[in-house]
PDB file of C-alpha atoms in Angstrom:
ATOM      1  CA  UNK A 184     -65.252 -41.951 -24.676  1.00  0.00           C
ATOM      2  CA  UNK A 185     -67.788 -44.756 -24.823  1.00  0.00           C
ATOM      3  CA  UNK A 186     -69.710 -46.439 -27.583  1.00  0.00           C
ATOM      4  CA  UNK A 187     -72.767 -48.523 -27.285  1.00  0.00           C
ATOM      5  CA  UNK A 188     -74.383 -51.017 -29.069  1.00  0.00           C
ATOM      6  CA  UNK A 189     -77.196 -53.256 -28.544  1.00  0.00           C
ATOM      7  CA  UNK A 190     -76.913 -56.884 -30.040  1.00  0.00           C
ATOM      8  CA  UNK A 191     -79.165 -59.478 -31.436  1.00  0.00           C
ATOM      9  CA  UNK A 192     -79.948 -61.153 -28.765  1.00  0.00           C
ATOM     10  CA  UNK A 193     -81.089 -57.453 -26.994  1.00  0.00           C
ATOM     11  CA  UNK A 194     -77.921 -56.973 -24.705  1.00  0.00           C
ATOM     12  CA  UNK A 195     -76.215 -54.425 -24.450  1.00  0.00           C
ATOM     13  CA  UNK A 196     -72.137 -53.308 -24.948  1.00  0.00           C
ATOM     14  CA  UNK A 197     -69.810 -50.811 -23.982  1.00  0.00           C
ATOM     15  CA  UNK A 198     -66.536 -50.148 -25.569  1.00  0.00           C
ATOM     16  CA  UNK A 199     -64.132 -47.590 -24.415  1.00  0.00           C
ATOM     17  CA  UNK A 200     -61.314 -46.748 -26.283  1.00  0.00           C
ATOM     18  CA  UNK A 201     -58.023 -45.006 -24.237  1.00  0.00           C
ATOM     19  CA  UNK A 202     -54.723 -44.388 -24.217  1.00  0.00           C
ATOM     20  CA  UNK A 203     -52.219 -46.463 -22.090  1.00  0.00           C
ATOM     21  CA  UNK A 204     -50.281 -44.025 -20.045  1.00  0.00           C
ATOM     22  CA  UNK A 205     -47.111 -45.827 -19.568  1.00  0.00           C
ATOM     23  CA  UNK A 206     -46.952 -47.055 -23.443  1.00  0.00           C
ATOM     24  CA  UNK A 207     -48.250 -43.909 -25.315  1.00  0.00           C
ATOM     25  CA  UNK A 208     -50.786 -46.766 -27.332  1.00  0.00           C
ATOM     26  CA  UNK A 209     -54.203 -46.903 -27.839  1.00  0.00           C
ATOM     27  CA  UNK A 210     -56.073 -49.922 -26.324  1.00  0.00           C
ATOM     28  CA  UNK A 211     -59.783 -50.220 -25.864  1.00  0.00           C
ATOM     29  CA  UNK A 212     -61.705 -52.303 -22.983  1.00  0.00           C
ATOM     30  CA  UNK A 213     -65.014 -53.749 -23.804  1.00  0.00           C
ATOM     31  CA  UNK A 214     -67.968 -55.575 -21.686  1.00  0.00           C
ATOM     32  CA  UNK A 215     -71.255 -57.295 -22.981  1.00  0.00           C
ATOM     33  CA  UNK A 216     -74.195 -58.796 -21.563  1.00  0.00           C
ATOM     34  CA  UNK A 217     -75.940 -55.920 -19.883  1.00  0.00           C
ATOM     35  CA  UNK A 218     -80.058 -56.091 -20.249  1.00  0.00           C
ATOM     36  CA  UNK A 219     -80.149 -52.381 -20.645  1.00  0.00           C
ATOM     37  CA  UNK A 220     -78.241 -49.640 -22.451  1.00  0.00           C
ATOM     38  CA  UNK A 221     -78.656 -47.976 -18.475  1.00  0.00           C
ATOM     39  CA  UNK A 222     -77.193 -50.681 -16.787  1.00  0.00           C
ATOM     40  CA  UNK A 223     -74.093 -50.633 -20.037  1.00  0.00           C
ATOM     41  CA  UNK A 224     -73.444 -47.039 -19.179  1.00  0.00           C
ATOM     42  CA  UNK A 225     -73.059 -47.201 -15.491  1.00  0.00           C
ATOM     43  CA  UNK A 226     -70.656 -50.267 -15.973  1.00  0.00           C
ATOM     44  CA  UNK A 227     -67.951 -48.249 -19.079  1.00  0.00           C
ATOM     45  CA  UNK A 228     -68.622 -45.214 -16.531  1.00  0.00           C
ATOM     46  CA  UNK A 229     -66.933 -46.891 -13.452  1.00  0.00           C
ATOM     47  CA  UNK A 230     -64.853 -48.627 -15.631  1.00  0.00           C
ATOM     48  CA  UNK A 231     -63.599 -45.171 -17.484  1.00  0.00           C
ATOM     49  CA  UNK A 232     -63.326 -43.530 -14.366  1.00  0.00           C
ATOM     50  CA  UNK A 233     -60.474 -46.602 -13.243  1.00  0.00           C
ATOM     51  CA  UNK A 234     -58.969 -46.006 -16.296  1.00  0.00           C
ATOM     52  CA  UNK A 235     -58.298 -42.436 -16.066  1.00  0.00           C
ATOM     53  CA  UNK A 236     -57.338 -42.526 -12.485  1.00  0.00           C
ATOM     54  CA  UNK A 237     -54.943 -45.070 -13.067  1.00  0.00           C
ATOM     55  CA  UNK A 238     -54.086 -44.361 -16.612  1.00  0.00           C
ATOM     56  CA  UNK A 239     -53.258 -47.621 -17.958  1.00  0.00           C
ATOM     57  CA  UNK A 240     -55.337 -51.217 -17.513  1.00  0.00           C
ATOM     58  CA  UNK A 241     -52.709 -54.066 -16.201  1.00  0.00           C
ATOM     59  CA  UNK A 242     -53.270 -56.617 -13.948  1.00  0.00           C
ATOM     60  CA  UNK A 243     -49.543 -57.755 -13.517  1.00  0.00           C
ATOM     61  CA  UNK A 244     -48.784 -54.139 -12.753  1.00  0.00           C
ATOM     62  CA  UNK A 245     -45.794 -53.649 -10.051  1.00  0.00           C
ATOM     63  CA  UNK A 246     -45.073 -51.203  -7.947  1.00  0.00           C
ATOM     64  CA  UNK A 247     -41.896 -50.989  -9.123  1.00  0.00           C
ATOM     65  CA  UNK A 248     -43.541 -50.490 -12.809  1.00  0.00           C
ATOM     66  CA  UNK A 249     -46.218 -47.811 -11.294  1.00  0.00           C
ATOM     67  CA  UNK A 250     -44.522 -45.126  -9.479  1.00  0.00           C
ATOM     68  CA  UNK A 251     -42.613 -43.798 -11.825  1.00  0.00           C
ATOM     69  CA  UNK A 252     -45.454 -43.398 -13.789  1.00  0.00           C
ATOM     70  CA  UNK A 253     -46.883 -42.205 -11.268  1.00  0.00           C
ATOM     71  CA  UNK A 254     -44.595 -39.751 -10.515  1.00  0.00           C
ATOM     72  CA  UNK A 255     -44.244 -38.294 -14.155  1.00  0.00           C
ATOM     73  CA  UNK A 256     -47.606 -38.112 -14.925  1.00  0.00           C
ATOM     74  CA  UNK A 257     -49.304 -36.902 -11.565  1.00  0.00           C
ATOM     75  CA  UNK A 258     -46.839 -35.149  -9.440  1.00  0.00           C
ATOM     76  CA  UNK A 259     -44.185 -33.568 -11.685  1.00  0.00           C
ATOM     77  CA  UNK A 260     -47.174 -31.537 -13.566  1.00  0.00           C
ATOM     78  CA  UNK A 261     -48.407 -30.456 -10.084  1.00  0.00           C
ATOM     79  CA  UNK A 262     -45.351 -29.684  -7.110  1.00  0.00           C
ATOM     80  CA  UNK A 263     -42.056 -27.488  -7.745  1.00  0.00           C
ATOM     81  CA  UNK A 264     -38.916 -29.292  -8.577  1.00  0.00           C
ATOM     82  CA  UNK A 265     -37.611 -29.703  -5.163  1.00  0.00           C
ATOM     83  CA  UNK A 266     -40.837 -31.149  -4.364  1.00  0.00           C
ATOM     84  CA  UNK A 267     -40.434 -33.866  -6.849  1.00  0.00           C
ATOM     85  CA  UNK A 268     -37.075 -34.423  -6.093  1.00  0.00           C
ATOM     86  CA  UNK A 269     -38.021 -34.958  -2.679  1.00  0.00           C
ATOM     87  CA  UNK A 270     -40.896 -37.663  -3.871  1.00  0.00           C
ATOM     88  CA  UNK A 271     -38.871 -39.272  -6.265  1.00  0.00           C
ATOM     89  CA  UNK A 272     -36.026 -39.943  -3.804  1.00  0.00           C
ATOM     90  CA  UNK A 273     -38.193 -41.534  -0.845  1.00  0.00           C
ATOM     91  CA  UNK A 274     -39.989 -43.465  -3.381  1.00  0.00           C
ATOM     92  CA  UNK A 275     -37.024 -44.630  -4.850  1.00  0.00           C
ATOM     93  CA  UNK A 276     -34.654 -45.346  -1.524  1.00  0.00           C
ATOM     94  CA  UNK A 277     -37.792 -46.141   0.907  1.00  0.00           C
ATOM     95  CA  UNK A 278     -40.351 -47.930  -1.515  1.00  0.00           C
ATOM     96  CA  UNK A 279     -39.044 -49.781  -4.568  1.00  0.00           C
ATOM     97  CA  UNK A 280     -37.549 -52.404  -4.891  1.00  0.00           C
ATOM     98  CA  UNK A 281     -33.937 -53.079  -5.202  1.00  0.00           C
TER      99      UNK A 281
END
């Protein structure tokens, strides 16, 4: 969810407040400088779409950090077990690293 607020000098903010996937916290993301409330809202919706499509916000994220994530949160919920154990196995022997 996104708050706005407009500041003194008449630009605009966005701060969106979320919860990190990977570390069960709270963390929020914020971004100033936009001339219109518009413009603020198009900006925390892109960024809260990245967000909850990638569930946490990292730039030093690895792969071998991700796709177990990945796995727990996205495909376990979704495939039958022998379907995950499937995924989890390639990813583990084919992708990550050793």
């Amino acid at each position: 969810m996104a708050s706005f607020r407009q500041h003194e000098n008449g630009t605009w903010e966005y701060r969106i407040r979320y919860k990190d996937k990977r570390t069960e916290k709270y963390k929020e993301k914020s971004k100033r400088g936009f001339k219109t409330k518009k413009e603020a809202r198009i900006a925390a919706k892109k960024t809260a779409n990245n967000l909850a499509y990638v569930g946490f916000d990292s730039t030093n994220e690895t792969v071998g950090g991700y796709f177990p994530v990945w796995l727990e949160v996205y495909k376990k919920p979704s495939v039958k077990k022998t379907t995950y154990s499937l995924q989890e196995r390639t990813i583990r022997i084919n992708i990550l690293p050793r």
